[in-house]
Amino acid sequence: MLDREGFRPNVGIILLNHRNQVFWGKRIRTHSWQFPQGGIKYGESPEQAMFRELHEEVGLLPDHVQIIARTRDWLRYEVPMHFIRKDARGHYRGQKQIWFLLQLTGRDSDMNLRATNHPEFDAWRWHEYWVPLESVIEFKRGVYEMALSELARFLPKPQVPGNRFLRGSMRSHRLDEAHDGTSESDEISADDAHRHTTPASRY
């Protein structure tokens, strides 16, 4: 499904953990890293396509994530001619994308790169939000920069791991303060980020 200018509607996904690190996937049998993305099928809304692609590429369900924000408009990139199938040349120019910023509410163990018979990634890891664009295939770099820049202002406050050795004394301290009618908020803990590989894209 192409628009009049030859761009295929598509979604991109920036998935955050509780430290505001992003899911960074290695495309199967390549040295390129990227965010999950995929085409919008006929009759789908961008949000429906996003959830479908999230499951197909990462193995996550809607219950595992929370939508934080999305880009206001389409972001476009053109695909070099040598990456385009011969039968599509002259018609297909590239992708126009709506990007979603998601918060992982599930666990790392909910990820499954083999959720379908056609995996997109063979490895993944958590990376700092501003990913190294030199590891992204060149013709996508401009869109990545635009998406990351537009969505950065919606980043939630990162959760700081609590110190488990202080919890007992902090609990006693709160009990003392309760007599004065004051209290402190509970410590917020976060899971450690891990590097994952799974034996296992569309442009």
PDB file of C-alpha atoms in Angstrom:
ATOM      1  CA  MET A   1       0.000   0.000   0.000  1.00  0.00           C
ATOM      2  CA  LEU A   2       1.677   3.185  -1.247  1.00  0.00           C
ATOM      3  CA  ASP A   3       0.562   6.786  -1.118  1.00  0.00           C
ATOM      4  CA  ARG A   4       0.517   8.975  -4.234  1.00  0.00           C
ATOM      5  CA  GLU A   5       4.155   9.936  -3.724  1.00  0.00           C
ATOM      6  CA  GLY A   6       5.357   6.346  -3.473  1.00  0.00           C
ATOM      7  CA  PHE A   7       5.791   6.118   0.308  1.00  0.00           C
ATOM      8  CA  ARG A   8       4.596   3.115   2.275  1.00  0.00           C
ATOM      9  CA  PRO A   9       2.803   3.906   5.598  1.00  0.00           C
ATOM     10  CA  ASN A  10       4.828   2.504   8.464  1.00  0.00           C
ATOM     11  CA  VAL A  11       5.257   2.695  12.235  1.00  0.00           C
ATOM     12  CA  GLY A  12       8.421   2.983  14.323  1.00  0.00           C
ATOM     13  CA  ILE A  13       8.714   2.011  17.984  1.00  0.00           C
ATOM     14  CA  ILE A  14      10.943   3.448  20.707  1.00  0.00           C
ATOM     15  CA  LEU A  15      10.539   1.147  23.711  1.00  0.00           C
ATOM     16  CA  LEU A  16      11.790   2.384  27.100  1.00  0.00           C
ATOM     17  CA  ASN A  17      12.668   0.520  30.261  1.00  0.00           C
ATOM     18  CA  HIS A  18      12.348   2.174  33.681  1.00  0.00           C
ATOM     19  CA  ARG A  19      15.760   3.797  33.295  1.00  0.00           C
ATOM     20  CA  ASN A  20      14.756   5.437  30.004  1.00  0.00           C
ATOM     21  CA  GLN A  21      17.041   3.110  28.099  1.00  0.00           C
ATOM     22  CA  VAL A  22      15.728   1.983  24.726  1.00  0.00           C
ATOM     23  CA  PHE A  23      15.285  -1.412  23.116  1.00  0.00           C
ATOM     24  CA  TRP A  24      18.034  -1.717  20.520  1.00  0.00           C
ATOM     25  CA  GLY A  25      17.718  -4.640  18.099  1.00  0.00           C
ATOM     26  CA  LYS A  26      20.328  -6.167  15.794  1.00  0.00           C
ATOM     27  CA  ARG A  27      18.806  -6.967  12.429  1.00  0.00           C
ATOM     28  CA  ILE A  28      19.018 -10.647  11.654  1.00  0.00           C
ATOM     29  CA  ARG A  29      22.215 -11.668   9.856  1.00  0.00           C
ATOM     30  CA  THR A  30      23.513  -8.090   9.612  1.00  0.00           C
ATOM     31  CA  HIS A  31      25.680  -5.727  11.636  1.00  0.00           C
ATOM     32  CA  SER A  32      22.968  -3.020  11.666  1.00  0.00           C
ATOM     33  CA  TRP A  33      21.028  -2.057  14.789  1.00  0.00           C
ATOM     34  CA  GLN A  34      17.652  -0.397  14.793  1.00  0.00           C
ATOM     35  CA  PHE A  35      14.311   0.149  16.518  1.00  0.00           C
ATOM     36  CA  PRO A  36      11.337  -2.097  15.741  1.00  0.00           C
ATOM     37  CA  GLN A  37       9.312  -0.915  12.759  1.00  0.00           C
ATOM     38  CA  GLY A  38       6.868  -2.264  10.208  1.00  0.00           C
ATOM     39  CA  GLY A  39       4.235  -1.476   7.591  1.00  0.00           C
ATOM     40  CA  ILE A  40       0.645  -0.464   8.229  1.00  0.00           C
ATOM     41  CA  LYS A  41      -1.759  -2.902   6.593  1.00  0.00           C
ATOM     42  CA  TYR A  42      -4.878  -1.824   4.760  1.00  0.00           C
ATOM     43  CA  GLY A  43      -7.610  -0.948   7.268  1.00  0.00           C
ATOM     44  CA  GLU A  44      -5.240  -0.671  10.232  1.00  0.00           C
ATOM     45  CA  SER A  45      -4.732   2.455  12.304  1.00  0.00           C
ATOM     46  CA  PRO A  46      -1.125   3.370  13.187  1.00  0.00           C
ATOM     47  CA  GLU A  47      -1.763   2.239  16.777  1.00  0.00           C
ATOM     48  CA  GLN A  48      -3.121  -1.145  15.669  1.00  0.00           C
ATOM     49  CA  ALA A  49      -0.128  -1.630  13.383  1.00  0.00           C
ATOM     50  CA  MET A  50       2.234  -0.654  16.200  1.00  0.00           C
ATOM     51  CA  PHE A  51       0.837  -3.312  18.556  1.00  0.00           C
ATOM     52  CA  ARG A  52       0.943  -5.954  15.824  1.00  0.00           C
ATOM     53  CA  GLU A  53       4.549  -5.143  14.933  1.00  0.00           C
ATOM     54  CA  LEU A  54       5.526  -5.001  18.606  1.00  0.00           C
ATOM     55  CA  HIS A  55       4.352  -8.571  19.042  1.00  0.00           C
ATOM     56  CA  GLU A  56       5.748  -9.859  15.754  1.00  0.00           C
ATOM     57  CA  GLU A  57       9.210  -8.365  16.253  1.00  0.00           C
ATOM     58  CA  VAL A  58       9.653  -8.227  20.037  1.00  0.00           C
ATOM     59  CA  GLY A  59       7.039 -10.671  21.349  1.00  0.00           C
ATOM     60  CA  LEU A  60       5.282  -8.129  23.581  1.00  0.00           C
ATOM     61  CA  LEU A  61       1.518  -7.734  24.049  1.00  0.00           C
ATOM     62  CA  PRO A  62      -0.450  -4.521  24.717  1.00  0.00           C
ATOM     63  CA  ASP A  63      -0.537  -5.426  28.428  1.00  0.00           C
ATOM     64  CA  HIS A  64       3.269  -5.279  28.533  1.00  0.00           C
ATOM     65  CA  VAL A  65       3.559  -1.611  27.516  1.00  0.00           C
ATOM     66  CA  GLN A  66       2.067   1.845  27.964  1.00  0.00           C
ATOM     67  CA  ILE A  67       1.890   4.425  25.183  1.00  0.00           C
ATOM     68  CA  ILE A  68       3.577   7.664  26.268  1.00  0.00           C
ATOM     69  CA  ALA A  69       3.523   9.699  23.050  1.00  0.00           C
ATOM     70  CA  ARG A  70       3.628   9.596  19.252  1.00  0.00           C
ATOM     71  CA  THR A  71       4.932  11.902  16.556  1.00  0.00           C
ATOM     72  CA  ARG A  72       2.473  14.496  15.309  1.00  0.00           C
ATOM     73  CA  ASP A  73       3.116  13.978  11.602  1.00  0.00           C
ATOM     74  CA  TRP A  74       4.608  11.453   9.200  1.00  0.00           C
ATOM     75  CA  LEU A  75       8.408  11.260   9.087  1.00  0.00           C
ATOM     76  CA  ARG A  76       9.757  10.137   5.722  1.00  0.00           C
ATOM     77  CA  TYR A  77      12.883   8.505   4.388  1.00  0.00           C
ATOM     78  CA  GLU A  78      13.764   7.408   0.867  1.00  0.00           C
ATOM     79  CA  VAL A  79      15.280   4.016   0.147  1.00  0.00           C
ATOM     80  CA  PRO A  80      18.283   3.906  -2.234  1.00  0.00           C
ATOM     81  CA  MET A  81      17.498   2.342  -5.590  1.00  0.00           C
ATOM     82  CA  HIS A  82      19.754  -0.688  -5.089  1.00  0.00           C
ATOM     83  CA  PHE A  83      17.689  -1.717  -2.034  1.00  0.00           C
ATOM     84  CA  ILE A  84      14.407  -1.637  -3.985  1.00  0.00           C
ATOM     85  CA  ARG A  85      13.134  -4.714  -5.808  1.00  0.00           C
ATOM     86  CA  LYS A  86      13.265  -4.313  -9.572  1.00  0.00           C
ATOM     87  CA  ASP A  87       9.516  -4.746  -9.958  1.00  0.00           C
ATOM     88  CA  ALA A  88       8.897  -1.870  -7.495  1.00  0.00           C
ATOM     89  CA  ARG A  89      11.313   0.639  -8.995  1.00  0.00           C
ATOM     90  CA  GLY A  90       9.592   3.687 -10.360  1.00  0.00           C
ATOM     91  CA  HIS A  91       6.707   3.262  -7.915  1.00  0.00           C
ATOM     92  CA  TYR A  92       8.184   2.742  -4.455  1.00  0.00           C
ATOM     93  CA  ARG A  93      10.273   5.562  -2.922  1.00  0.00           C
ATOM     94  CA  GLY A  94      10.479   4.731   0.777  1.00  0.00           C
ATOM     95  CA  GLN A  95       8.643   4.848   4.092  1.00  0.00           C
ATOM     96  CA  LYS A  96       6.533   7.439   5.876  1.00  0.00           C
ATOM     97  CA  GLN A  97       6.366   6.691   9.568  1.00  0.00           C
ATOM     98  CA  ILE A  98       4.444   7.500  12.726  1.00  0.00           C
ATOM     99  CA  TRP A  99       6.730   6.909  15.707  1.00  0.00           C
ATOM    100  CA  PHE A 100       5.499   5.736  19.113  1.00  0.00           C
ATOM    101  CA  LEU A 101       7.238   6.141  22.461  1.00  0.00           C
ATOM    102  CA  LEU A 102       6.353   3.224  24.757  1.00  0.00           C
ATOM    103  CA  GLN A 103       7.095   2.383  28.395  1.00  0.00           C
ATOM    104  CA  LEU A 104       7.731  -1.268  29.192  1.00  0.00           C
ATOM    105  CA  THR A 105       5.461  -2.275  32.082  1.00  0.00           C
ATOM    106  CA  GLY A 106       6.293  -5.968  31.783  1.00  0.00           C
ATOM    107  CA  ARG A 107       9.637  -7.693  32.273  1.00  0.00           C
ATOM    108  CA  ASP A 108      12.690  -8.309  30.115  1.00  0.00           C
ATOM    109  CA  SER A 109      11.725 -11.978  30.129  1.00  0.00           C
ATOM    110  CA  ASP A 110       8.499 -11.101  28.264  1.00  0.00           C
ATOM    111  CA  MET A 111      10.611 -10.332  25.183  1.00  0.00           C
ATOM    112  CA  ASN A 112      10.631 -13.013  22.496  1.00  0.00           C
ATOM    113  CA  LEU A 113      12.454 -12.416  19.220  1.00  0.00           C
ATOM    114  CA  ARG A 114      10.992 -15.658  17.853  1.00  0.00           C
ATOM    115  CA  ALA A 115       7.337 -14.801  18.355  1.00  0.00           C
ATOM    116  CA  THR A 116       6.802 -15.503  14.636  1.00  0.00           C
ATOM    117  CA  ASN A 117       8.426 -17.678  11.987  1.00  0.00           C
ATOM    118  CA  HIS A 118       9.990 -14.593  10.392  1.00  0.00           C
ATOM    119  CA  PRO A 119      12.149 -12.934  13.072  1.00  0.00           C
ATOM    120  CA  GLU A 120      13.484  -9.427  12.404  1.00  0.00           C
ATOM    121  CA  PHE A 121      16.216  -9.434  15.079  1.00  0.00           C
ATOM    122  CA  ASP A 122      18.746 -12.010  16.289  1.00  0.00           C
ATOM    123  CA  ALA A 123      19.944 -10.010  19.318  1.00  0.00           C
ATOM    124  CA  TRP A 124      18.892  -7.078  21.460  1.00  0.00           C
ATOM    125  CA  ARG A 125      20.066  -4.944  24.364  1.00  0.00           C
ATOM    126  CA  TRP A 126      19.120  -1.846  26.318  1.00  0.00           C
ATOM    127  CA  HIS A 127      20.885   1.317  25.165  1.00  0.00           C
ATOM    128  CA  GLU A 128      20.962   4.921  26.299  1.00  0.00           C
ATOM    129  CA  TYR A 129      18.184   6.994  24.702  1.00  0.00           C
ATOM    130  CA  TRP A 130      20.447   8.841  22.250  1.00  0.00           C
ATOM    131  CA  VAL A 131      21.499   5.831  20.227  1.00  0.00           C
ATOM    132  CA  PRO A 132      24.638   5.952  18.040  1.00  0.00           C
ATOM    133  CA  LEU A 133      23.295   6.828  14.606  1.00  0.00           C
ATOM    134  CA  GLU A 134      26.399   5.482  12.905  1.00  0.00           C
ATOM    135  CA  SER A 135      25.168   1.967  13.719  1.00  0.00           C
ATOM    136  CA  VAL A 136      21.886   2.669  11.876  1.00  0.00           C
ATOM    137  CA  ILE A 137      21.723   2.084   8.138  1.00  0.00           C
ATOM    138  CA  GLU A 138      22.566   5.441   6.589  1.00  0.00           C
ATOM    139  CA  PHE A 139      19.297   6.310   4.849  1.00  0.00           C
ATOM    140  CA  LYS A 140      17.312   5.954   8.117  1.00  0.00           C
ATOM    141  CA  ARG A 141      19.506   8.191  10.261  1.00  0.00           C
ATOM    142  CA  GLY A 142      17.671  11.442   9.570  1.00  0.00           C
ATOM    143  CA  VAL A 143      14.310   9.971  10.599  1.00  0.00           C
ATOM    144  CA  TYR A 144      15.818   8.480  13.751  1.00  0.00           C
ATOM    145  CA  GLU A 145      17.195  11.859  14.741  1.00  0.00           C
ATOM    146  CA  MET A 146      13.852  13.575  14.100  1.00  0.00           C
ATOM    147  CA  ALA A 147      11.868  10.942  16.026  1.00  0.00           C
ATOM    148  CA  LEU A 148      14.206  10.904  19.021  1.00  0.00           C
ATOM    149  CA  SER A 149      14.282  14.707  19.140  1.00  0.00           C
ATOM    150  CA  GLU A 150      10.509  15.150  18.913  1.00  0.00           C
ATOM    151  CA  LEU A 151       9.725  12.500  21.525  1.00  0.00           C
ATOM    152  CA  ALA A 152      12.515  13.339  23.994  1.00  0.00           C
ATOM    153  CA  ARG A 153      10.378  15.916  25.812  1.00  0.00           C
ATOM    154  CA  PHE A 154       7.917  13.163  26.776  1.00  0.00           C
ATOM    155  CA  LEU A 155      10.509  11.013  28.550  1.00  0.00           C
ATOM    156  CA  PRO A 156       9.252  10.092  32.025  1.00  0.00           C
ATOM    157  CA  LYS A 157      11.380  10.764  35.068  1.00  0.00           C
ATOM    158  CA  PRO A 158      13.705   7.736  35.333  1.00  0.00           C
ATOM    159  CA  GLN A 159      13.208   5.514  38.344  1.00  0.00           C
ATOM    160  CA  VAL A 160      16.276   5.391  40.583  1.00  0.00           C
ATOM    161  CA  PRO A 161      17.078   2.052  42.241  1.00  0.00           C
ATOM    162  CA  GLY A 162      16.583   2.119  46.004  1.00  0.00           C
ATOM    163  CA  ASN A 163      19.366   1.101  48.390  1.00  0.00           C
ATOM    164  CA  ARG A 164      18.205  -2.138  49.982  1.00  0.00           C
ATOM    165  CA  PHE A 165      20.634  -1.697  52.881  1.00  0.00           C
ATOM    166  CA  LEU A 166      18.881   1.509  53.945  1.00  0.00           C
ATOM    167  CA  ARG A 167      15.327   0.254  53.803  1.00  0.00           C
ATOM    168  CA  GLY A 168      15.215  -0.943  57.405  1.00  0.00           C
ATOM    169  CA  SER A 169      16.474   2.333  58.836  1.00  0.00           C
ATOM    170  CA  MET A 170      14.302   4.336  56.450  1.00  0.00           C
ATOM    171  CA  ARG A 171      11.263   2.344  57.582  1.00  0.00           C
ATOM    172  CA  SER A 172      12.015   3.138  61.219  1.00  0.00           C
ATOM    173  CA  HIS A 173      12.561   6.766  60.310  1.00  0.00           C
ATOM    174  CA  ARG A 174       9.144   6.907  58.647  1.00  0.00           C
ATOM    175  CA  LEU A 175       7.493   5.455  61.753  1.00  0.00           C
ATOM    176  CA  ASP A 176       9.097   8.184  63.861  1.00  0.00           C
ATOM    177  CA  GLU A 177       7.924  10.846  61.421  1.00  0.00           C
ATOM    178  CA  ALA A 178       4.386   9.477  61.403  1.00  0.00           C
ATOM    179  CA  HIS A 179       3.944  10.824  64.912  1.00  0.00           C
ATOM    180  CA  ASP A 180       4.662  14.300  63.534  1.00  0.00           C
ATOM    181  CA  GLY A 181       2.167  13.860  60.693  1.00  0.00           C
ATOM    182  CA  THR A 182       4.871  13.780  58.001  1.00  0.00           C
ATOM    183  CA  SER A 183       6.029  10.994  55.693  1.00  0.00           C
ATOM    184  CA  GLU A 184       8.411  10.211  52.880  1.00  0.00           C
ATOM    185  CA  SER A 185       7.675   8.517  49.564  1.00  0.00           C
ATOM    186  CA  ASP A 186       8.696   4.921  49.140  1.00  0.00           C
ATOM    187  CA  GLU A 187      11.893   4.082  47.359  1.00  0.00           C
ATOM    188  CA  ILE A 188      11.433   3.227  43.711  1.00  0.00           C
ATOM    189  CA  SER A 189      13.313   0.229  42.446  1.00  0.00           C
ATOM    190  CA  ALA A 190      14.157  -0.700  38.860  1.00  0.00           C
ATOM    191  CA  ASP A 191      15.228  -3.968  37.230  1.00  0.00           C
ATOM    192  CA  ASP A 192      18.807  -4.165  36.042  1.00  0.00           C
ATOM    193  CA  ALA A 193      19.196  -3.856  32.282  1.00  0.00           C
ATOM    194  CA  HIS A 194      20.595  -6.953  30.624  1.00  0.00           C
ATOM    195  CA  ARG A 195      22.027  -7.777  27.245  1.00  0.00           C
ATOM    196  CA  HIS A 196      20.087 -10.504  25.464  1.00  0.00           C
ATOM    197  CA  THR A 197      20.762 -12.657  22.452  1.00  0.00           C
ATOM    198  CA  THR A 198      18.333 -15.030  20.780  1.00  0.00           C
ATOM    199  CA  PRO A 199      19.198 -17.414  17.918  1.00  0.00           C
ATOM    200  CA  ALA A 200      17.061 -16.302  15.180  1.00  0.00           C
ATOM    201  CA  SER A 201      13.267  -6.110   7.850  1.00  0.00           C
ATOM    202  CA  ARG A 202      11.837  -4.604   6.179  1.00  0.00           C
ATOM    203  CA  TYR A 203      13.195  -1.349   4.781  1.00  0.00           C
TER     204      TYR A 203
END
